Amino acid sequence: MKKIIVAALCSVFSLHCYAADSVSHASAPKGSSVKEITNIDAVTSASIVPKQLRKPIVQTGFTDGSAKKVLFVVGDPRLDSSLEGFLVATAAEFFKKKGYEVEVRDLYKIGFNPVLTAENFYHAKDGFGKTPNDIKPEQALVSKADYIIFCYPNWHDSPNAITKGYMERVFSKQFAYRDTPKGLEGMLKGKGVYTIMNAGWLGGGQGDVGDGIGKLDKVWDKYLGAYKVVDDDTAGFWGTANLGRFVNDQSPSNTDPQYAQKLKALGELLDQHLQRDFFQRPEKK
């Protein structure tokens, strides 16, 4: 009986370790044990780009010049090696080719504190008191930017904690919005917001609402439609235009022999969506 119980427990443990396989399409080497696996990213839903295919994120920084400016706010603990990082690098390159200035705020690298403390709560919520010192430079960048692009991996169907904390602390009252006799008014008019999110859920599309691939399109549109409701509301709250999202839900599997070609195609597709979403659609006011 003891042997049967041990065997059952081992089976459950094995299933738990490799359940992410159904999401990432990664496969554990046959006959390998958990202890033998040196690259945990190869058997989980973590999207890591092989070293030889990684792209550096190159920014120009903001100047006082008249060139349009794009601020990337990025929350990914493995930005230098992740597929999200590849997407950020691709988007930064796209805008630089357009002659735009690019500033990238790697929130983990700069040690951004996303926690809204009790001490700073009323500043963020009501605009009372002095702006915290760590928030001043971020608000200065937002003020200069024409576009703010939030970039993060999809972990729980919402901005991850460090990115959400940036939104809560930086886009505070009396900076991003204020009270008026007619109600709340957004103070960041003329700017656009966008999201680049690497996902691993349905495998149903790449892009935004309407960008399904003929597989579960109704579910895809419902899923992305839920994001659109929140994005529209947030953008409206700040007075900005919501330019949409690029959600990548078609990542090549870790062991795909055509990984390099599929990664290149993903970068080209992101370029096409950025061209459409920023330059071919009228901005929503």
Coordinates of N, CA and C in Angstrom, one line a residue, residues 180-269:
T180 N -12.9 69.2 -11.2 CA -13.5 70.4 -11.8 C -15.0 70.5 -11.4
P181 N -15.6 71.6 -11.6 CA -17.0 71.7 -11.3 C -17.8 70.7 -12.1
K182 N -17.3 70.2 -13.3 CA -18.0 69.2 -14.1 C -17.6 67.8 -13.8
G183 N -16.7 67.6 -12.8 CA -16.3 66.3 -12.5 C -14.8 66.2 -12.7
L184 N -14.3 64.9 -12.7 CA -12.8 64.7 -12.9 C -12.4 65.0 -14.4
E185 N -11.2 65.6 -14.5 CA -10.7 66.0 -15.8 C -9.3 65.4 -15.9
G186 N -9.0 64.7 -17.0 CA -7.7 64.2 -17.3 C -6.8 65.4 -17.7
M187 N -5.5 65.3 -17.2 CA -4.6 66.5 -17.4 C -3.5 66.1 -18.4
L188 N -3.5 64.9 -19.0 CA -2.4 64.5 -19.9 C -2.9 64.5 -21.3
K189 N -3.7 65.5 -21.7 CA -4.3 65.5 -23.0 C -3.2 65.6 -24.1
G190 N -3.5 65.0 -25.2 CA -2.6 65.0 -26.4 C -1.6 63.9 -26.4
K191 N -1.6 63.1 -25.3 CA -0.7 61.9 -25.2 C -1.5 60.7 -25.6
G192 N -0.8 59.6 -25.9 CA -1.4 58.3 -26.2 C -0.7 57.3 -25.3
V193 N -1.5 56.3 -24.9 CA -1.0 55.1 -24.2 C -1.2 53.8 -24.9
Y194 N -0.3 52.9 -24.7 CA -0.4 51.6 -25.4 C 0.2 50.6 -24.5
T195 N 0.0 49.3 -24.8 CA 0.5 48.2 -24.0 C 1.1 47.1 -24.9
I196 N 2.2 46.6 -24.5 CA 2.9 45.5 -25.2 C 3.0 44.4 -24.2
M197 N 2.2 43.3 -24.4 CA 2.2 42.2 -23.3 C 2.4 40.9 -24.0
N198 N 3.4 40.2 -23.5 CA 3.7 38.8 -23.9 C 2.8 37.9 -23.1
A199 N 2.1 37.0 -23.7 CA 1.1 36.1 -23.0 C 1.4 34.7 -23.3
G200 N 0.7 33.8 -22.7 CA 0.7 32.4 -23.0 C -0.6 31.7 -22.5
W201 N -1.6 32.1 -23.1 CA -2.9 31.6 -22.6 C -3.6 30.7 -23.6
L202 N -4.3 31.4 -24.6 CA -5.1 30.6 -25.6 C -4.3 30.1 -26.8
G203 N -3.3 30.9 -27.1 CA -2.6 30.7 -28.4 C -3.6 31.1 -29.5
G204 N -4.4 32.1 -29.2 CA -5.5 32.5 -30.1 C -5.3 33.7 -31.0
G205 N -4.2 34.4 -30.8 CA -4.0 35.6 -31.7 C -2.7 36.3 -31.4
Q206 N -2.6 37.4 -32.1 CA -1.5 38.3 -31.9 C -1.9 39.7 -32.2
G207 N -2.0 40.6 -31.2 CA -2.5 41.9 -31.5 C -3.5 42.3 -30.5
D208 N -4.7 42.8 -31.0 CA -5.7 43.4 -30.2 C -7.1 42.7 -30.6
V209 N -8.1 43.3 -30.2 CA -9.5 42.9 -30.6 C -9.5 42.8 -32.1
G210 N -10.0 41.7 -32.7 CA -10.1 41.5 -34.1 C -8.9 40.9 -34.7
D211 N -7.8 40.6 -33.9 CA -6.6 40.1 -34.4 C -6.4 38.6 -34.1
G212 N -7.5 37.9 -34.1 CA -7.4 36.4 -33.9 C -6.8 35.8 -35.2
I213 N -6.6 34.5 -35.0 CA -5.9 33.7 -36.2 C -6.8 32.6 -36.7
G214 N -8.2 32.8 -36.5 CA -9.1 31.8 -36.9 C -9.2 30.6 -35.9
K215 N -8.7 30.8 -34.7 CA -8.7 29.8 -33.7 C -9.3 30.4 -32.4
L216 N -10.5 30.0 -32.1 CA -11.2 30.6 -30.9 C -11.3 32.1 -31.0
D217 N -11.6 32.7 -32.2 CA -11.7 34.1 -32.4 C -12.7 34.8 -31.4
K218 N -13.8 34.2 -31.2 CA -14.8 34.8 -30.3 C -14.3 34.9 -28.9
V219 N -13.6 33.9 -28.4 CA -13.0 33.9 -27.1 C -11.9 34.9 -27.0
W220 N -11.1 35.0 -28.1 CA -10.0 36.0 -28.2 C -10.5 37.4 -28.1
D221 N -11.5 37.7 -28.8 CA -12.1 39.0 -28.8 C -12.7 39.4 -27.5
K222 N -13.3 38.4 -26.9 CA -13.9 38.6 -25.5 C -12.8 38.9 -24.5
Y223 N -11.7 38.2 -24.6 CA -10.6 38.3 -23.7 C -9.9 39.7 -23.9
L224 N -9.7 40.1 -25.1 CA -9.0 41.4 -25.4 C -10.0 42.5 -25.2
G225 N -11.3 42.2 -25.4 CA -12.3 43.2 -25.2 C -12.4 43.7 -23.7
A226 N -12.1 42.7 -22.8 CA -12.1 43.0 -21.4 C -11.0 44.0 -21.1
Y227 N -9.8 43.8 -21.7 CA -8.7 44.7 -21.5 C -9.0 46.1 -22.1
K228 N -9.7 46.1 -23.2 CA -10.1 47.4 -23.8 C -10.9 48.2 -22.9
V229 N -11.9 47.6 -22.2 CA -12.7 48.4 -21.3 C -11.9 49.1 -20.2
V230 N -10.9 48.3 -19.7 CA -10.1 48.9 -18.6 C -9.1 49.9 -19.2
D231 N -8.5 49.6 -20.4 CA -7.6 50.6 -21.0 C -8.3 51.9 -21.4
D232 N -9.5 51.8 -21.9 CA -10.3 53.0 -22.3 C -10.6 53.8 -21.1
D233 N -11.0 53.1 -20.0 CA -11.3 53.9 -18.8 C -10.1 54.5 -18.2
T234 N -9.0 53.8 -18.1 CA -7.7 54.4 -17.6 C -7.3 55.6 -18.4
A235 N -7.2 55.4 -19.7 CA -6.8 56.5 -20.6 C -7.7 57.7 -20.4
G236 N -9.0 57.5 -20.4 CA -9.9 58.6 -20.2 C -9.8 59.3 -18.9
F237 N -9.4 58.5 -17.9 CA -9.2 59.1 -16.5 C -8.0 60.1 -16.6
W238 N -7.0 59.7 -17.4 CA -5.8 60.6 -17.5 C -5.9 61.6 -18.5
G239 N -6.9 61.5 -19.4 CA -7.1 62.5 -20.5 C -6.3 62.1 -21.7
T240 N -5.8 60.9 -21.8 CA -5.0 60.4 -22.9 C -5.8 59.6 -23.9
A241 N -5.3 59.3 -25.0 CA -5.9 58.4 -26.0 C -5.4 57.0 -25.8
N242 N -6.3 56.0 -25.8 CA -6.0 54.6 -25.7 C -5.7 54.1 -27.1
L243 N -4.5 53.8 -27.5 CA -4.1 53.4 -28.8 C -4.1 51.8 -28.9
G244 N -4.5 51.1 -27.8 CA -4.7 49.7 -27.9 C -3.5 48.9 -27.3
R245 N -3.5 47.7 -27.8 CA -2.5 46.7 -27.3 C -1.9 45.8 -28.4
F246 N -0.7 45.4 -28.1 CA -0.2 44.3 -28.9 C 0.1 43.1 -27.9
V247 N -0.8 42.1 -27.9 CA -0.6 41.0 -27.1 C -0.1 39.8 -27.9
N248 N 1.0 39.3 -27.6 CA 1.6 38.2 -28.3 C 1.2 36.9 -27.6
D249 N 0.4 36.1 -28.2 CA -0.1 34.8 -27.7 C 0.3 33.7 -28.6
Q250 N 1.3 33.9 -29.4 CA 1.8 32.9 -30.3 C 3.3 32.7 -30.2
S251 N 3.8 32.5 -29.0 CA 5.2 32.4 -28.9 C 5.7 31.1 -29.4
P252 N 6.9 31.1 -30.1 CA 7.4 29.8 -30.6 C 7.8 28.9 -29.4
S253 N 7.7 27.6 -29.5 CA 8.1 26.8 -28.3 C 9.6 26.8 -28.2
N254 N 10.0 26.5 -26.9 CA 11.4 26.6 -26.6 C 12.3 25.6 -27.5
T255 N 11.7 24.5 -27.9 CA 12.4 23.5 -28.7 C 12.1 23.5 -30.2
D256 N 11.4 24.5 -30.7 CA 11.1 24.6 -32.1 C 12.3 24.8 -33.0
P257 N 12.5 23.9 -33.9 CA 13.7 24.0 -34.8 C 13.6 25.3 -35.7
Q258 N 12.4 25.8 -35.8 CA 12.3 27.1 -36.6 C 12.2 28.3 -35.7
Y259 N 12.7 28.2 -34.5 CA 12.5 29.3 -33.5 C 13.0 30.6 -34.1
A260 N 14.2 30.6 -34.7 CA 14.8 31.9 -35.2 C 13.9 32.6 -36.2
Q261 N 13.4 31.8 -37.2 CA 12.5 32.3 -38.2 C 11.2 32.8 -37.6
K262 N 10.6 32.1 -36.6 CA 9.4 32.5 -36.0 C 9.6 33.8 -35.1
L263 N 10.8 33.9 -34.5 CA 11.1 35.1 -33.7 C 11.2 36.3 -34.6
K264 N 11.8 36.1 -35.8 CA 12.0 37.2 -36.8 C 10.6 37.6 -37.3
A265 N 9.7 36.7 -37.5 CA 8.4 37.0 -38.0 C 7.6 37.7 -36.9
L266 N 7.8 37.4 -35.7 CA 7.1 38.0 -34.6 C 7.5 39.5 -34.5
G267 N 8.8 39.8 -34.7 CA 9.3 41.2 -34.7 C 8.7 42.0 -35.8
E268 N 8.6 41.3 -37.0 CA 8.0 42.0 -38.2 C 6.5 42.3 -38.0
L269 N 5.9 41.3 -37.3 CA 4.4 41.5 -37.1 C 4.2 42.7 -36.1

